[in-house]
Amino acid sequence: NGTLWFGTSNGVYCYNGNDFRPFLSSGAVLNRKGFGLKTVNRMLEDKQGNIWFTTKMEGICRYDGKSLINYTPNDETYFWGLLEDNKGNIWAGGRNTGVWSYDGNAFTNVLQNGSFDSYLAYDILEDKKGNIWFGTEAIDPSKRITEGGVWVYDGKTFKNFLKKDGLSHN
């Protein structure tokens, strides 16, 4: 629709080509739970035109053009990375909970059953082969020098890349 979306410390703003407007202040958005979207980490517009937000305190939120809906899988409220893959699944990086994939019906916790599950996935990308890549950081500050790094998931297994593999740091 030509609208540009921006997350600020004062909430989400929309730019319509002429001016910036606070997204939630117009009263046009059905916002039953009174979300403020003040701690938005990532935003994306999916193939259906929904706007998705990952937040620090309000979970994963979706705006469908009328209503703002939030999701807190397993009561998790802190999410960062966000991606729509080529199959239309929404991926969100949780804090200490691995990553989550949403197929339009339900969230699935995608776990490595190892150290990846305790990291924060800041960035999520998909390559041309359909592999999902995660830029991560260990939540425990004492482990950030030796753990974290970049991970790739091929739909079955995870592989970790660290400084020893050529990254400037983990």
Tab-separated table of C-alpha atoms in Angstrom:
chain	number	residue	atom	x	y	z
A	1	ASN	CA	0.000	0.000	0.000
A	2	GLY	CA	3.047	2.296	-0.124
A	3	THR	CA	3.242	2.887	3.626
A	4	LEU	CA	6.664	2.700	5.259
A	5	TRP	CA	6.887	1.482	8.854
A	6	PHE	CA	9.422	2.638	11.459
A	7	GLY	CA	9.969	1.434	15.011
A	8	THR	CA	11.097	4.052	17.537
A	9	SER	CA	11.415	4.212	21.316
A	10	ASN	CA	8.093	6.111	21.213
A	11	GLY	CA	6.250	3.425	19.271
A	12	VAL	CA	5.704	2.573	15.627
A	13	TYR	CA	5.285	5.305	13.034
A	14	CYS	CA	3.980	5.087	9.485
A	15	TYR	CA	5.120	7.262	6.600
A	16	ASN	CA	2.546	7.704	3.846
A	17	GLY	CA	4.719	9.714	1.440
A	18	ASN	CA	3.851	13.045	3.027
A	19	ASP	CA	4.238	12.759	6.775
A	20	PHE	CA	4.862	10.445	9.722
A	21	ARG	CA	1.930	9.310	11.874
A	22	PRO	CA	1.955	7.287	15.087
A	23	PHE	CA	0.550	3.888	14.105
A	24	LEU	CA	-1.577	3.233	17.185
A	25	SER	CA	-2.789	6.761	17.956
A	26	SER	CA	-5.303	7.087	15.116
A	27	GLY	CA	-7.927	4.891	16.790
A	28	ALA	CA	-8.360	2.989	13.518
A	29	VAL	CA	-6.478	-0.069	14.832
A	30	LEU	CA	-8.477	-2.520	16.931
A	31	ASN	CA	-6.108	-2.980	19.864
A	32	ARG	CA	-8.119	-4.884	22.481
A	33	LYS	CA	-5.176	-5.574	24.787
A	34	GLY	CA	-3.776	-2.039	24.605
A	35	PHE	CA	-0.362	-2.875	23.205
A	36	GLY	CA	2.052	0.039	22.900
A	37	LEU	CA	4.622	-1.474	20.498
A	38	LYS	CA	7.292	0.652	22.188
A	39	THR	CA	9.946	-2.053	22.217
A	40	VAL	CA	9.753	-3.341	18.648
A	41	ASN	CA	12.914	-5.149	17.576
A	42	ARG	CA	12.022	-6.192	14.005
A	43	MET	CA	9.153	-5.638	11.554
A	44	LEU	CA	8.158	-7.253	8.269
A	45	GLU	CA	5.279	-7.271	5.833
A	46	ASP	CA	4.340	-10.811	4.813
A	47	LYS	CA	3.080	-11.966	1.426
A	48	GLN	CA	-0.546	-11.476	2.530
A	49	GLY	CA	0.097	-7.872	3.595
A	50	ASN	CA	0.104	-8.518	7.362
A	51	ILE	CA	2.634	-6.490	9.349
A	52	TRP	CA	4.565	-8.529	11.936
A	53	PHE	CA	6.487	-7.135	14.909
A	54	THR	CA	8.841	-8.841	17.340
A	55	THR	CA	8.938	-7.075	20.678
A	56	LYS	CA	10.833	-7.083	23.915
A	57	MET	CA	7.768	-7.264	26.202
A	58	GLU	CA	4.675	-7.963	24.078
A	59	GLY	CA	5.640	-11.130	22.216
A	60	ILE	CA	5.105	-11.438	18.481
A	61	CYS	CA	2.434	-9.089	17.160
A	62	ARG	CA	0.576	-9.126	13.850
A	63	TYR	CA	-1.468	-6.361	12.285
A	64	ASP	CA	-3.907	-7.684	9.665
A	65	GLY	CA	-5.096	-4.291	8.444
A	66	LYS	CA	-7.753	-4.023	11.163
A	67	SER	CA	-6.626	-5.633	14.431
A	68	LEU	CA	-3.412	-5.953	16.378
A	69	ILE	CA	-3.015	-9.521	17.644
A	70	ASN	CA	-0.212	-10.819	19.815
A	71	TYR	CA	1.242	-14.272	20.276
A	72	THR	CA	3.250	-15.445	23.268
A	73	PRO	CA	4.146	-19.079	22.557
A	74	ASN	CA	4.969	-20.852	25.838
A	75	ASP	CA	4.359	-17.471	27.537
A	76	GLU	CA	7.504	-16.045	25.916
A	77	THR	CA	7.306	-12.260	25.458
A	78	TYR	CA	10.842	-11.422	24.275
A	79	PHE	CA	11.567	-11.928	20.561
A	80	TRP	CA	14.080	-10.391	18.188
A	81	GLY	CA	14.850	-11.836	14.725
A	82	LEU	CA	11.993	-12.099	12.201
A	83	LEU	CA	11.666	-13.717	8.766
A	84	GLU	CA	9.043	-14.966	6.343
A	85	ASP	CA	10.503	-17.956	4.511
A	86	ASN	CA	9.777	-18.938	0.909
A	87	LYS	CA	6.962	-21.243	2.108
A	88	GLY	CA	5.208	-18.391	3.933
A	89	ASN	CA	6.200	-19.516	7.443
A	90	ILE	CA	7.021	-16.766	9.924
A	91	TRP	CA	10.186	-17.315	11.983
A	92	ALA	CA	10.913	-15.453	15.221
A	93	GLY	CA	13.959	-15.681	17.459
A	94	GLY	CA	13.084	-16.156	21.113
A	95	ARG	CA	15.215	-15.457	24.143
A	96	ASN	CA	16.404	-18.674	25.798
A	97	THR	CA	13.754	-20.607	23.856
A	98	GLY	CA	15.311	-21.357	20.480
A	99	VAL	CA	13.362	-20.113	17.497
A	100	TRP	CA	9.699	-20.342	16.634
A	101	SER	CA	8.072	-21.052	13.279
A	102	TYR	CA	4.451	-20.116	12.534
A	103	ASP	CA	2.698	-21.924	9.673
A	104	GLY	CA	-0.482	-19.820	9.761
A	105	ASN	CA	-2.142	-22.072	12.344
A	106	ALA	CA	0.286	-22.733	15.179
A	107	PHE	CA	3.754	-21.910	16.468
A	108	THR	CA	6.345	-24.685	16.562
A	109	ASN	CA	9.399	-24.395	18.765
A	110	VAL	CA	12.365	-25.314	16.568
A	111	LEU	CA	15.074	-26.539	18.906
A	112	GLN	CA	18.582	-27.818	18.399
A	113	ASN	CA	18.454	-29.613	21.774
A	114	GLY	CA	21.774	-28.006	22.639
A	115	SER	CA	23.398	-24.628	23.195
A	116	PHE	CA	21.525	-22.877	20.332
A	117	ASP	CA	18.325	-23.154	22.366
A	118	SER	CA	19.685	-20.774	25.021
A	119	TYR	CA	20.796	-18.029	22.601
A	120	LEU	CA	19.001	-14.983	21.284
A	121	ALA	CA	18.570	-15.077	17.491
A	122	TYR	CA	18.977	-11.415	16.523
A	123	ASP	CA	18.853	-11.924	12.794
A	124	ILE	CA	17.223	-14.596	10.648
A	125	LEU	CA	17.794	-15.028	6.905
A	126	GLU	CA	16.961	-17.643	4.293
A	127	ASP	CA	19.358	-18.606	1.510
A	128	LYS	CA	18.460	-19.717	-2.030
A	129	LYS	CA	18.508	-23.387	-0.967
A	130	GLY	CA	15.919	-22.785	1.765
A	131	ASN	CA	18.395	-23.041	4.643
A	132	ILE	CA	17.568	-20.737	7.555
A	133	TRP	CA	20.488	-18.765	9.022
A	134	PHE	CA	20.579	-17.231	12.504
A	135	GLY	CA	22.890	-14.576	13.915
A	136	THR	CA	22.971	-15.332	17.641
A	137	GLU	CA	24.335	-14.169	20.952
A	138	ALA	CA	24.626	-16.109	24.192
A	139	ILE	CA	22.296	-14.656	26.829
A	140	ASP	CA	24.895	-15.305	29.532
A	141	PRO	CA	27.484	-12.500	29.066
A	142	SER	CA	30.300	-14.761	30.337
A	143	LYS	CA	29.724	-17.109	27.359
A	144	ARG	CA	29.653	-14.472	24.582
A	145	ILE	CA	33.376	-14.723	23.870
A	146	THR	CA	33.265	-18.475	23.251
A	147	GLU	CA	29.658	-19.170	22.182
A	148	GLY	CA	26.909	-17.807	19.933
A	149	GLY	CA	27.983	-17.112	16.384
A	150	VAL	CA	26.109	-17.933	13.212
A	151	TRP	CA	23.957	-21.032	12.883
A	152	VAL	CA	22.388	-22.628	9.821
A	153	TYR	CA	19.374	-24.944	9.886
A	154	ASP	CA	18.619	-27.165	6.879
A	155	GLY	CA	15.235	-28.308	8.174
A	156	LYS	CA	16.745	-31.228	10.089
A	157	THR	CA	20.055	-30.279	11.672
A	158	PHE	CA	21.866	-27.198	12.935
A	159	LYS	CA	25.476	-26.244	12.217
A	160	ASN	CA	27.373	-23.586	14.165
A	161	PHE	CA	30.037	-21.206	12.795
A	162	LEU	CA	32.333	-19.385	15.195
A	163	LYS	CA	35.499	-17.284	15.157
A	164	LYS	CA	37.524	-20.425	14.362
A	165	ASP	CA	35.510	-20.673	11.121
A	166	GLY	CA	36.419	-17.112	10.057
A	167	LEU	CA	33.965	-14.859	11.918
A	168	SER	CA	35.493	-11.735	13.459
A	169	HIS	CA	33.948	-12.704	16.835
A	170	ASN	CA	31.364	-15.107	18.212
